[in-house]
Amino acid sequence: MKKMCLQSALILFAFTGLILPTPSVHAGTVWGFPGFADLVLGRPDFVSTGSSSAATHVADPQGVCVDPATGKVFVADHFNHRVLRYASADSLANGAAAELVLGQSAFLMNTPGVSATAMREPFDVAIDSGGNLWVADTGNHRILRFPNAATITTGAAANLVLGQPDLSTSVSGTDPDQLNRPSALDFDAAGNLYIGDGDNARVLIHLNPAAKSDGADADILLGQAAYGPPSFMTSQQILHYPGGLAVDSEGTLFVSSYATHRILVWENAASLSDGALADRVIGQANFTAMASGLSQTEFAFPQHLAIDDEGTLIVADQGNHRVLVFENATDLSGEVPADAVYGQRDFDSNDADLGDAELNLPGGVGLDNAGRLIVGDGGNGRVLFFPVRRTRPDLSIIPDSGDRIGENILDATGASQKMTVKTTSRKMFYHLGIANDGNGVEPFVLKGSPSAPKFKLGYYTGAGANITAAVLSGLYTTEELTVGAEEDYEIRLKPKKKSKKAKATVFFSAESLSDGETDRILATTKYKPKR
């Protein structure tokens, strides 16, 4: 989970006599714009094919994670039986070579094995708050911990194992200290470890795993009623083959059920008892539905998950060759529409293709320290980084009433976001405040239009300095608004001298230069002279 706090310049426009349609949007992250990757690893470019065990290649990359302290990127290179470490994401170029390999003694080797230095089909990776790397060594039915992940060297040994009594054993089982093809890992804010135990169709939670020794029991069981051979019924309690999981900042656990095409949600998961019922389901209408589909609300074999600090859930919808994005996931339940899609041109397409905007059986998803979306594009044998626009205008317009119009971002489609000014005076002044309701500095510029049929539009600052000429000649740059700050303006609409009665419609708009989203508030001014 990463915080995205990029600054964005804004333009404030004034339009007269013109109605333009605009979609309603919210302040915060702008997902799905643009939908083109700007970095590829595992391939020299976006159109090359083929795989090997060289430092510049991957084979079915699955789980991905980034060390928050150093920005280094870790990839579970599934079919090469290894984990790769790359330099900091912000320093990488297309086709960059990995700087380290774990699970093999050197690059160009991909032999599976079971030991402190070997792996078999690793499927996911996670970094804890101490900088230790944890690996779901799926084919060996175990979880490995590698200390000091950012500084260790090629072929380093793991120093802890869960799911097995020691680092040389590989036996599957259903007891609290056993695993069967673990598929997913994540940590909550308290440092508790969550394991998607794939073929046991369950999630195991290890509280304070840093204090545990080899082969320790799990503390909490979810997805099954009890330890033992798994049930595969579809219900509020039973999980089918967890493909991925993620825990948000509040301790809410999201788990993708690969075979039943849904996501189960447990709130306050680390405090639950064994076998607790899920609180919500996403992707199905209820807890017993399990059909796959292709739409804005459906999944087909969802795999890995990630969640950011804004509570946005990211889903590798593997069977549909796409990644779906759901904002405000903590409030979602049932067949809810995704907010954005990556890898497809729309929500109704599922083409497996190769390019800078296409995916083929995506598996892993994550975020780098700059907030870019990382996708393990398994079928194409590569890892893609998608830039994500992180801020929209976070402004309120405040008319004379003092009530903010709109919530953060403005939208002229609602009746509450219209204001009408009536006057009998030819000198029509009314207050307009621009307030920064966001969490970062918001610079913006003003642009005015003098072309109203019966009105002259002018802008004045609260201090009385006339800036009309600057506005009418083009863009006028204001000072930056810091968090919570408000800039006061006085708007004047002056009828032409011969007007006996007049009316003007003005749109005040905020447009983000980073994402092109525009929202408006409608202001109507009516002039009726005194009799």
Short mmCIF file of C-alpha atoms in Angstrom, two decimals:
data_model
loop_
_atom_site.label_atom_id
_atom_site.label_comp_id
_atom_site.label_asym_id
_atom_site.label_seq_id
_atom_site.Cartn_x
_atom_site.Cartn_y
_atom_site.Cartn_z
CA MET A 1 0.00 0.00 0.00
CA LYS A 2 1.46 3.32 -1.08
CA LYS A 3 0.34 6.90 -0.58
CA MET A 4 -0.07 8.87 -3.79
CA CYS A 5 0.32 12.63 -3.27
CA LEU A 6 1.35 14.08 -6.62
CA GLN A 7 0.64 17.77 -7.15
CA SER A 8 -1.47 18.73 -10.15
CA ALA A 9 -2.03 22.13 -11.73
CA LEU A 10 -5.62 23.18 -12.28
CA ILE A 11 -7.31 25.44 -14.76
CA LEU A 12 -10.38 27.41 -13.74
CA PHE A 13 -12.46 28.33 -16.76
CA ALA A 14 -15.48 30.60 -17.07
CA PHE A 15 -17.83 29.78 -19.97
CA THR A 16 -20.86 31.85 -20.91
CA GLY A 17 -23.94 30.76 -22.79
CA LEU A 18 -22.62 27.22 -23.40
CA ILE A 19 -23.68 23.92 -21.84
CA LEU A 20 -21.17 21.09 -21.97
CA PRO A 21 -21.87 17.57 -20.64
CA THR A 22 -19.46 16.31 -18.01
CA PRO A 23 -19.14 13.07 -16.06
CA SER A 24 -19.18 13.02 -12.28
CA VAL A 25 -15.81 12.12 -10.75
CA HIS A 26 -14.32 12.15 -7.29
CA ALA A 27 -11.12 13.54 -5.86
CA GLY A 28 -8.25 11.10 -5.49
CA THR A 29 -6.56 8.54 -7.70
CA VAL A 30 -7.40 8.42 -11.39
CA TRP A 31 -7.21 4.78 -12.45
CA GLY A 32 -7.22 3.63 -16.05
CA PHE A 33 -5.72 6.80 -17.52
CA PRO A 34 -3.57 6.21 -19.42
CA GLY A 35 -3.81 2.44 -19.94
CA PHE A 36 -0.38 2.04 -21.50
CA ALA A 37 2.62 0.57 -19.71
CA ASP A 38 5.76 2.71 -19.55
CA LEU A 39 8.20 -0.02 -18.38
CA VAL A 40 8.66 -3.71 -19.17
CA LEU A 41 10.90 -6.22 -17.41
CA GLY A 42 11.63 -9.74 -18.64
CA ARG A 43 11.58 -8.60 -22.27
CA PRO A 44 13.69 -6.02 -24.13
CA ASP A 45 10.54 -4.25 -25.39
CA PHE A 46 6.75 -4.49 -25.48
CA VAL A 47 6.48 -6.77 -28.54
CA SER A 48 9.21 -9.41 -28.01
CA THR A 49 8.40 -13.01 -27.12
CA GLY A 50 10.33 -15.98 -25.74
CA SER A 51 11.66 -16.78 -22.28
CA SER A 52 14.79 -18.12 -20.61
CA SER A 53 16.49 -18.16 -17.22
CA ALA A 54 18.83 -15.26 -18.05
CA ALA A 55 18.91 -12.21 -15.77
CA THR A 56 16.89 -10.32 -18.38
CA HIS A 57 14.06 -12.85 -18.69
CA VAL A 58 11.22 -14.33 -16.66
CA ALA A 59 8.92 -17.33 -17.17
CA ASP A 60 5.33 -16.96 -15.91
CA PRO A 61 5.98 -14.15 -13.42
CA GLN A 62 3.46 -14.24 -10.60
CA GLY A 63 3.60 -12.34 -7.29
CA VAL A 64 5.38 -8.97 -7.22
CA CYS A 65 6.30 -6.64 -4.37
CA VAL A 66 8.45 -3.58 -3.73
CA ASP A 67 10.65 -2.82 -0.73
CA PRO A 68 9.26 0.50 0.57
CA ALA A 69 12.66 1.51 2.00
CA THR A 70 14.71 1.07 -1.17
CA GLY A 71 12.21 0.78 -4.02
CA LYS A 72 13.76 -2.53 -5.11
CA VAL A 73 11.40 -4.82 -7.03
CA PHE A 74 10.94 -8.54 -6.27
CA VAL A 75 9.29 -10.99 -8.69
CA ALA A 76 8.28 -14.61 -8.16
CA ASP A 77 9.62 -16.14 -11.38
CA HIS A 78 7.32 -19.15 -11.17
CA PHE A 79 8.49 -21.51 -13.93
CA ASN A 80 12.17 -20.68 -13.38
CA HIS A 81 11.89 -21.79 -9.71
CA ARG A 82 13.39 -18.56 -8.42
CA VAL A 83 12.78 -15.04 -7.11
CA LEU A 84 14.42 -12.10 -8.85
CA ARG A 85 15.41 -8.78 -7.31
CA TYR A 86 15.70 -5.66 -9.47
CA ALA A 87 17.15 -2.26 -8.67
CA SER A 88 14.86 0.55 -7.52
CA ALA A 89 11.89 0.81 -9.87
CA ASP A 90 12.52 4.48 -10.63
CA SER A 91 15.97 3.65 -12.04
CA LEU A 92 14.92 0.80 -14.34
CA ALA A 93 14.76 0.84 -18.14
CA ASN A 94 12.99 -1.56 -20.47
CA GLY A 95 14.58 -5.00 -20.36
CA ALA A 96 16.75 -4.24 -17.31
CA ALA A 97 18.57 -7.25 -15.86
CA ALA A 98 17.80 -8.50 -12.37
CA GLU A 99 20.55 -7.81 -9.84
CA LEU A 100 19.99 -10.92 -7.71
CA VAL A 101 18.46 -14.39 -7.87
CA LEU A 102 17.18 -16.46 -4.93
CA GLY A 103 16.31 -20.15 -5.19
CA GLN A 104 19.16 -20.75 -7.64
CA SER A 105 22.90 -20.45 -7.21
CA ALA A 106 23.26 -18.32 -10.34
CA PHE A 107 21.41 -16.91 -13.33
CA LEU A 108 20.91 -19.29 -16.30
CA MET A 109 19.90 -22.02 -13.84
CA ASN A 110 16.31 -23.11 -13.16
CA THR A 111 16.50 -26.44 -11.34
CA PRO A 112 13.82 -27.02 -8.69
CA GLY A 113 14.86 -28.28 -5.28
CA VAL A 114 14.13 -28.27 -1.56
CA SER A 115 16.69 -26.72 0.77
CA ALA A 116 17.45 -23.37 2.40
CA THR A 117 18.70 -22.08 -0.97
CA ALA A 118 16.35 -23.84 -3.42
CA MET A 119 12.73 -23.38 -4.53
CA ARG A 120 10.05 -25.13 -6.52
CA GLU A 121 7.46 -23.01 -8.35
CA PRO A 122 7.40 -19.91 -6.10
CA PHE A 123 4.10 -18.09 -6.53
CA ASP A 124 4.08 -14.97 -4.36
CA VAL A 125 6.39 -12.60 -2.46
CA ALA A 126 5.91 -10.06 0.34
CA ILE A 127 8.14 -7.69 2.34
CA ASP A 128 7.58 -7.17 6.07
CA SER A 129 8.26 -3.97 8.03
CA GLY A 130 11.72 -5.22 8.96
CA GLY A 131 12.83 -5.57 5.35
CA ASN A 132 12.59 -9.38 5.30
CA LEU A 133 11.39 -11.11 2.14
CA TRP A 134 8.78 -13.87 2.48
CA VAL A 135 8.25 -16.32 -0.39
CA ALA A 136 5.36 -18.70 -1.04
CA ASP A 137 7.45 -21.68 -2.20
CA THR A 138 4.37 -23.32 -3.64
CA GLY A 139 5.75 -26.60 -4.98
CA ASN A 140 7.48 -27.30 -1.66
CA HIS A 141 4.35 -26.52 0.41
CA ARG A 142 6.11 -23.93 2.54
CA ILE A 143 6.79 -20.25 3.25
CA LEU A 144 10.41 -19.06 3.33
CA ARG A 145 11.85 -15.96 5.01
CA PHE A 146 14.99 -14.24 3.73
CA PRO A 147 16.44 -11.56 6.04
CA ASN A 148 17.74 -8.18 4.82
CA ALA A 149 16.20 -8.69 1.38
CA ALA A 150 17.55 -5.46 -0.12
CA THR A 151 21.19 -6.29 0.62
CA ILE A 152 21.57 -10.09 0.45
CA THR A 153 23.46 -11.67 -2.44
CA THR A 154 22.60 -14.28 -5.06
CA GLY A 155 21.91 -17.74 -3.66
CA ALA A 156 21.35 -16.53 -0.08
CA ALA A 157 19.72 -18.97 2.34
CA ALA A 158 16.34 -18.64 4.01
CA ASN A 159 16.46 -18.46 7.81
CA LEU A 160 12.86 -19.49 8.66
CA VAL A 161 10.30 -21.89 7.22
CA LEU A 162 6.56 -22.22 7.89
CA GLY A 163 4.55 -25.21 6.71
CA GLN A 164 7.45 -27.64 7.19
CA PRO A 165 9.40 -28.74 10.30
CA ASP A 166 12.73 -27.83 8.67
CA LEU A 167 14.29 -26.45 5.49
CA SER A 168 14.85 -29.84 3.87
CA THR A 169 11.34 -31.32 4.10
CA SER A 170 8.58 -31.00 1.49
CA VAL A 171 5.32 -32.69 2.56
CA SER A 172 1.80 -31.34 2.14
CA GLY A 173 -0.81 -31.58 4.90
CA THR A 174 -3.87 -30.01 6.49
CA ASP A 175 -2.74 -29.53 10.11
CA PRO A 176 -2.17 -26.05 11.64
CA ASP A 177 1.57 -26.37 10.97
CA GLN A 178 1.19 -27.61 7.38
CA LEU A 179 0.44 -26.20 3.91
CA ASN A 180 -0.61 -27.52 0.51
CA ARG A 181 0.60 -25.39 -2.39
CA PRO A 182 0.42 -21.94 -0.72
CA SER A 183 -0.53 -19.30 -3.27
CA ALA A 184 -0.53 -15.84 -1.68
CA LEU A 185 1.02 -13.68 1.06
CA ASP A 186 0.42 -10.32 2.69
CA PHE A 187 1.02 -8.47 5.98
CA ASP A 188 -1.32 -6.22 7.91
CA ALA A 189 -0.30 -2.99 9.63
CA ALA A 190 0.48 -4.89 12.86
CA GLY A 191 2.91 -7.22 11.08
CA ASN A 192 0.68 -10.31 11.07
CA LEU A 193 1.23 -12.70 8.17
CA TYR A 194 -1.66 -13.93 5.98
CA ILE A 195 -1.16 -17.04 3.85
CA GLY A 196 -3.46 -18.21 1.07
CA ASP A 197 -3.15 -22.00 1.44
CA GLY A 198 -4.15 -22.88 -2.11
CA ASP A 199 -5.04 -26.55 -2.32
CA ASN A 200 -6.26 -26.59 1.28
CA ALA A 201 -8.80 -23.94 0.26
CA ARG A 202 -8.15 -21.78 3.32
CA VAL A 203 -6.32 -18.77 4.74
CA LEU A 204 -3.94 -19.12 7.68
CA ILE A 205 -2.99 -16.14 9.83
CA HIS A 206 0.26 -16.10 11.81
CA LEU A 207 0.20 -13.44 14.53
CA ASN A 208 3.64 -11.88 15.10
CA PRO A 209 5.47 -14.27 12.75
CA ALA A 210 8.82 -12.63 13.51
CA ALA A 211 8.76 -14.32 16.91
CA LYS A 212 8.05 -17.81 15.54
CA SER A 213 10.36 -20.73 14.84
CA ASP A 214 10.45 -23.30 12.02
CA GLY A 215 7.20 -25.22 11.56
CA ALA A 216 5.10 -23.10 13.94
CA ASP A 217 1.33 -23.49 14.04
CA ALA A 218 -0.95 -20.90 12.50
CA ASP A 219 -3.08 -18.85 14.92
CA ILE A 220 -6.27 -18.34 12.90
CA LEU A 221 -8.02 -20.40 10.22
CA LEU A 222 -10.44 -18.83 7.71
CA GLY A 223 -12.15 -20.34 4.67
CA GLN A 224 -12.84 -23.71 6.30
CA ALA A 225 -14.87 -24.71 9.36
CA ALA A 226 -11.94 -26.59 10.91
CA TYR A 227 -8.53 -28.05 10.19
CA GLY A 228 -8.51 -31.23 8.13
CA PRO A 229 -9.42 -32.19 4.54
CA PRO A 230 -11.01 -29.15 2.88
CA SER A 231 -14.65 -28.73 1.95
CA PHE A 232 -15.42 -27.30 -1.48
CA MET A 233 -19.01 -26.24 -1.04
CA THR A 234 -19.81 -22.63 -1.92
CA SER A 235 -20.93 -20.69 1.13
CA GLN A 236 -20.25 -17.71 3.38
CA GLN A 237 -17.69 -19.77 5.30
CA ILE A 238 -16.01 -21.94 2.67
CA LEU A 239 -13.30 -20.70 0.32
CA HIS A 240 -12.31 -22.32 -2.98
CA TYR A 241 -8.63 -22.24 -3.95
CA PRO A 242 -7.46 -18.79 -2.84
CA GLY A 243 -5.65 -17.23 -5.78
CA GLY A 244 -4.58 -14.07 -4.00
CA LEU A 245 -5.18 -11.97 -0.92
CA ALA A 246 -4.64 -8.45 0.38
CA VAL A 247 -5.16 -6.70 3.72
CA ASP A 248 -6.10 -3.02 3.93
CA SER A 249 -4.96 -0.49 6.52
CA GLU A 250 -7.97 -1.28 8.74
CA GLY A 251 -7.26 -5.01 8.87
CA THR A 252 -9.93 -6.03 6.36
CA LEU A 253 -8.93 -9.16 4.46
CA PHE A 254 -9.82 -9.63 0.78
CA VAL A 255 -9.34 -13.12 -0.71
CA SER A 256 -9.91 -14.12 -4.33
CA SER A 257 -11.66 -17.47 -4.74
CA TYR A 258 -10.13 -18.69 -7.98
CA ALA A 259 -12.58 -21.50 -8.76
CA THR A 260 -15.78 -19.69 -7.75
CA HIS A 261 -14.96 -16.36 -9.43
CA ARG A 262 -15.49 -14.13 -6.42
CA ILE A 263 -13.74 -12.25 -3.64
CA LEU A 264 -14.59 -12.95 0.00
CA VAL A 265 -14.10 -10.22 2.61
CA TRP A 266 -13.41 -10.64 6.33
CA GLU A 267 -13.35 -7.50 8.48
CA ASN A 268 -10.92 -7.29 11.42
CA ALA A 269 -9.55 -10.64 10.29
CA ALA A 270 -6.73 -10.88 12.85
CA SER A 271 -9.26 -10.85 15.70
CA LEU A 272 -11.56 -13.57 14.35
CA SER A 273 -12.07 -17.11 15.56
CA ASP A 274 -11.36 -20.17 13.42
CA GLY A 275 -13.97 -20.70 10.73
CA ALA A 276 -15.52 -17.25 10.99
CA LEU A 277 -18.04 -16.35 8.29
CA ALA A 278 -17.05 -13.85 5.62
CA ASP A 279 -18.70 -10.45 5.94
CA ARG A 280 -19.13 -9.68 2.26
CA VAL A 281 -18.70 -11.08 -1.23
CA ILE A 282 -17.62 -9.13 -4.33
CA GLY A 283 -18.24 -10.35 -7.88
CA GLN A 284 -21.32 -12.46 -7.10
CA ALA A 285 -24.84 -11.56 -6.04
CA ASN A 286 -24.67 -13.76 -2.93
CA PHE A 287 -22.53 -16.28 -1.07
CA THR A 288 -23.72 -19.30 -3.06
CA ALA A 289 -23.39 -17.93 -6.60
CA MET A 290 -20.23 -19.01 -8.42
CA ALA A 291 -20.58 -18.37 -12.18
CA SER A 292 -17.77 -16.76 -14.13
CA GLY A 293 -18.46 -13.88 -16.50
CA LEU A 294 -17.16 -11.03 -18.60
CA SER A 295 -18.56 -7.66 -17.62
CA GLN A 296 -17.82 -4.68 -15.38
CA THR A 297 -19.07 -6.65 -12.36
CA GLU A 298 -17.80 -10.20 -12.97
CA PHE A 299 -14.60 -12.26 -12.76
CA ALA A 300 -13.16 -15.29 -14.49
CA PHE A 301 -10.58 -17.01 -12.29
CA PRO A 302 -9.37 -14.02 -10.24
CA GLN A 303 -5.77 -14.40 -9.12
CA HIS A 304 -3.54 -12.07 -7.08
CA LEU A 305 -4.84 -8.97 -5.28
CA ALA A 306 -3.37 -5.70 -4.04
CA ILE A 307 -4.82 -2.74 -2.16
CA ASP A 308 -3.48 0.81 -1.83
CA ASP A 309 -3.68 3.33 1.01
CA GLU A 310 -6.78 4.91 -0.50
CA GLY A 311 -8.61 1.58 -0.15
CA THR A 312 -8.52 0.80 -3.87
CA LEU A 313 -8.64 -2.94 -4.60
CA ILE A 314 -6.70 -4.25 -7.61
CA VAL A 315 -7.66 -7.65 -9.03
CA ALA A 316 -5.80 -9.77 -11.58
CA ASP A 317 -8.83 -11.13 -13.45
CA GLN A 318 -6.75 -13.82 -15.06
CA GLY A 319 -9.30 -15.66 -17.16
CA ASN A 320 -10.40 -12.40 -18.77
CA HIS A 321 -6.80 -11.27 -19.44
CA ARG A 322 -7.23 -8.03 -17.54
CA VAL A 323 -6.75 -6.18 -14.28
CA LEU A 324 -9.78 -4.61 -12.62
CA VAL A 325 -9.73 -1.69 -10.20
CA PHE A 326 -12.36 -1.10 -7.49
CA GLU A 327 -12.22 2.17 -5.56
CA ASN A 328 -13.41 2.39 -1.94
CA ALA A 329 -13.33 -1.39 -1.61
CA THR A 330 -14.16 -1.29 2.10
CA ASP A 331 -17.73 -0.32 1.16
CA LEU A 332 -18.28 -2.79 -1.69
CA SER A 333 -20.53 -5.83 -1.68
CA GLY A 334 -22.17 -7.96 -4.35
CA GLU A 335 -22.06 -7.37 -8.09
CA VAL A 336 -20.45 -3.93 -8.05
CA PRO A 337 -18.95 -2.31 -11.17
CA ALA A 338 -15.20 -1.89 -11.45
CA ASP A 339 -13.92 1.66 -11.84
CA ALA A 340 -11.16 0.90 -14.35
CA VAL A 341 -9.72 -1.88 -16.49
CA TYR A 342 -6.16 -2.53 -17.67
CA GLY A 343 -5.22 -4.89 -20.47
CA GLN A 344 -8.46 -4.48 -22.42
CA ARG A 345 -10.04 -1.63 -24.37
CA ASP A 346 -13.31 -1.95 -22.41
CA PHE A 347 -15.12 -4.11 -19.86
CA ASP A 348 -16.61 -6.41 -22.50
CA SER A 349 -13.38 -7.53 -24.20
CA ASN A 350 -11.06 -10.33 -23.14
CA ASP A 351 -8.46 -10.63 -25.90
CA ALA A 352 -5.09 -12.13 -24.95
CA ASP A 353 -2.54 -10.03 -26.78
CA LEU A 354 0.98 -8.58 -26.73
CA GLY A 355 1.78 -4.88 -26.61
CA ASP A 356 2.06 -2.00 -24.16
CA ALA A 357 -1.66 -2.04 -23.31
CA GLU A 358 -2.47 -5.77 -23.53
CA LEU A 359 -2.24 -8.70 -21.11
CA ASN A 360 -2.25 -12.47 -21.32
CA LEU A 361 -3.15 -14.44 -18.18
CA PRO A 362 -2.01 -11.77 -15.70
CA GLY A 363 -1.11 -13.14 -12.27
CA GLY A 364 0.65 -10.83 -9.84
CA VAL A 365 -0.32 -7.24 -9.09
CA GLY A 366 1.34 -4.64 -6.89
CA LEU A 367 2.40 -1.00 -6.59
CA ASP A 368 5.83 0.57 -6.71
CA ASN A 369 6.90 3.46 -4.49
CA ALA A 370 5.79 5.98 -7.13
CA GLY A 371 2.31 4.44 -7.16
CA ARG A 372 2.66 2.72 -10.54
CA LEU A 373 0.62 -0.42 -11.06
CA ILE A 374 2.85 -3.51 -11.50
CA VAL A 375 1.42 -6.54 -13.31
CA GLY A 376 3.03 -9.96 -13.65
CA ASP A 377 1.89 -10.66 -17.22
CA GLY A 378 2.31 -14.43 -16.93
CA GLY A 379 1.21 -15.58 -20.39
CA ASN A 380 3.45 -13.02 -22.07
CA GLY A 381 6.41 -13.77 -19.79
CA ARG A 382 7.02 -10.21 -18.62
CA VAL A 383 6.34 -7.64 -15.90
CA LEU A 384 4.60 -4.38 -16.86
CA PHE A 385 4.49 -1.05 -15.03
CA PHE A 386 1.49 1.21 -15.70
CA PRO A 387 1.62 4.89 -14.67
CA VAL A 388 -1.43 5.87 -12.65
CA ARG A 389 -2.68 9.45 -12.43
CA ARG A 390 -2.83 10.01 -8.70
CA THR A 391 -4.69 13.28 -8.17
CA ARG A 392 -7.77 15.05 -9.39
CA PRO A 393 -8.64 18.62 -8.46
CA ASP A 394 -9.51 18.71 -4.78
CA LEU A 395 -11.28 22.07 -4.80
CA SER A 396 -14.56 23.46 -3.56
CA ILE A 397 -16.29 26.54 -4.95
CA ILE A 398 -17.92 28.59 -2.19
CA PRO A 399 -20.58 31.17 -3.21
CA ASP A 400 -22.09 33.90 -1.05
CA SER A 401 -24.06 31.44 1.06
CA GLY A 402 -20.82 30.04 2.46
CA ASP A 403 -21.84 26.47 1.69
CA ARG A 404 -19.43 24.44 -0.38
CA ILE A 405 -20.85 23.43 -3.74
CA GLY A 406 -19.88 19.88 -4.59
CA GLU A 407 -17.75 17.56 -2.51
CA ASN A 408 -14.08 18.15 -3.26
CA ILE A 409 -14.55 18.01 -7.01
CA LEU A 410 -17.46 19.81 -8.63
CA ASP A 411 -20.17 18.50 -10.90
CA ALA A 412 -22.86 20.65 -12.49
CA THR A 413 -25.27 17.76 -12.92
CA GLY A 414 -26.72 18.03 -9.41
CA ALA A 415 -29.27 20.65 -8.36
CA SER A 416 -27.22 21.42 -5.25
CA GLN A 417 -24.35 22.45 -7.48
CA LYS A 418 -26.16 25.32 -9.15
CA MET A 419 -26.41 28.86 -7.91
CA THR A 420 -28.52 31.79 -9.09
CA VAL A 421 -27.79 35.48 -8.50
CA LYS A 422 -30.57 38.03 -9.05
CA THR A 423 -29.89 41.75 -9.05
CA THR A 424 -31.42 45.09 -9.96
CA SER A 425 -28.07 46.83 -10.10
CA ARG A 426 -25.91 47.10 -13.19
CA LYS A 427 -22.89 46.43 -10.99
CA MET A 428 -23.34 42.81 -10.08
CA PHE A 429 -20.75 41.51 -7.65
CA TYR A 430 -20.80 38.23 -5.84
CA HIS A 431 -18.26 36.36 -3.81
CA LEU A 432 -16.57 33.20 -5.05
CA GLY A 433 -14.19 31.22 -2.88
CA ILE A 434 -11.78 28.55 -4.15
CA ALA A 435 -10.79 26.19 -1.31
CA ASN A 436 -8.24 23.38 -1.24
CA ASP A 437 -9.93 20.41 0.41
CA GLY A 438 -7.19 17.97 -0.54
CA ASN A 439 -4.03 16.70 1.10
CA GLY A 440 -1.43 18.42 -1.06
CA VAL A 441 -0.60 21.82 -2.52
CA GLU A 442 -2.88 22.75 -5.45
CA PRO A 443 -1.54 25.31 -7.93
CA PHE A 444 -4.05 26.51 -10.52
CA VAL A 445 -4.55 29.10 -13.22
CA LEU A 446 -7.55 31.21 -14.22
CA LYS A 447 -9.00 31.73 -17.66
CA GLY A 448 -11.92 34.01 -18.42
CA SER A 449 -14.21 34.57 -21.38
CA PRO A 450 -15.52 38.02 -22.43
CA SER A 451 -18.04 36.67 -24.95
CA ALA A 452 -21.37 36.70 -23.07
CA PRO A 453 -24.09 38.22 -25.31
CA LYS A 454 -25.30 40.78 -22.76
CA PHE A 455 -22.73 40.65 -20.04
CA LYS A 456 -19.12 41.51 -19.56
CA LEU A 457 -17.35 38.99 -17.38
CA GLY A 458 -14.63 40.18 -15.03
CA TYR A 459 -12.61 38.73 -12.15
CA TYR A 460 -11.47 40.66 -9.08
CA THR A 461 -9.41 39.44 -6.17
CA GLY A 462 -10.74 39.77 -2.63
CA ALA A 463 -8.26 42.57 -2.03
CA GLY A 464 -9.78 44.56 -4.89
CA ALA A 465 -6.91 44.32 -7.37
CA ASN A 466 -8.37 44.23 -10.89
CA ILE A 467 -7.05 41.27 -12.87
CA THR A 468 -9.64 41.42 -15.63
CA ALA A 469 -7.14 42.33 -18.35
CA ALA A 470 -4.86 39.44 -17.45
CA VAL A 471 -7.74 37.00 -17.49
CA LEU A 472 -9.15 38.19 -20.77
CA SER A 473 -5.75 38.03 -22.45
CA GLY A 474 -5.16 34.41 -21.48
CA LEU A 475 -4.10 32.48 -18.39
CA TYR A 476 -3.60 34.10 -15.03
CA THR A 477 -1.48 32.15 -12.55
CA THR A 478 -2.53 32.45 -8.93
CA GLU A 479 -0.55 31.56 -5.87
CA GLU A 480 -0.54 27.92 -4.81
CA LEU A 481 -3.23 26.87 -2.36
CA THR A 482 -1.86 24.96 0.61
CA VAL A 483 -3.93 22.33 2.39
CA GLY A 484 -7.05 23.92 3.87
CA ALA A 485 -6.38 27.32 2.28
CA GLU A 486 -9.02 29.41 0.55
CA GLU A 487 -8.64 32.13 -2.10
CA ASP A 488 -11.43 34.73 -2.33
CA TYR A 489 -12.60 36.28 -5.60
CA GLU A 490 -15.28 38.75 -6.56
CA ILE A 491 -17.15 38.08 -9.79
CA ARG A 492 -18.74 40.97 -11.74
CA LEU A 493 -21.27 40.49 -14.50
CA LYS A 494 -22.19 43.82 -16.07
CA PRO A 495 -25.09 44.19 -18.54
CA LYS A 496 -24.60 46.25 -21.64
CA LYS A 497 -25.90 49.79 -21.25
CA LYS A 498 -28.94 49.29 -23.47
CA SER A 499 -30.13 46.15 -21.68
CA LYS A 500 -33.49 46.48 -19.98
CA LYS A 501 -33.49 42.90 -18.73
CA ALA A 502 -30.79 40.26 -19.10
CA LYS A 503 -29.78 36.77 -18.10
CA ALA A 504 -26.45 34.97 -18.34
CA THR A 505 -25.40 31.39 -17.66
CA VAL A 506 -21.83 30.89 -16.54
CA PHE A 507 -19.93 27.67 -15.93
CA PHE A 508 -17.05 27.68 -13.49
CA SER A 509 -14.91 24.62 -14.19
CA ALA A 510 -11.91 22.88 -12.68
CA GLU A 511 -9.78 20.89 -15.08
CA SER A 512 -6.80 18.78 -14.05
CA LEU A 513 -3.83 19.07 -16.35
CA SER A 514 -2.68 15.59 -15.31
CA ASP A 515 -5.78 13.62 -16.24
CA GLY A 516 -8.01 15.91 -18.31
CA GLU A 517 -11.05 15.40 -16.08
CA THR A 518 -13.35 18.42 -15.96
CA ASP A 519 -16.19 19.26 -13.58
CA ARG A 520 -18.42 22.30 -13.48
CA ILE A 521 -20.75 24.37 -11.39
CA LEU A 522 -23.57 26.29 -13.07
CA ALA A 523 -24.08 29.96 -12.12
CA THR A 524 -27.09 31.86 -13.45
CA THR A 525 -27.20 35.66 -13.14
CA LYS A 526 -30.45 37.55 -13.78
CA TYR A 527 -30.62 41.33 -14.15
CA LYS A 528 -33.96 43.11 -13.89
CA PRO A 529 -33.65 46.90 -13.67
CA LYS A 530 -35.45 48.93 -11.05
CA ARG A 531 -38.72 50.47 -12.14
#
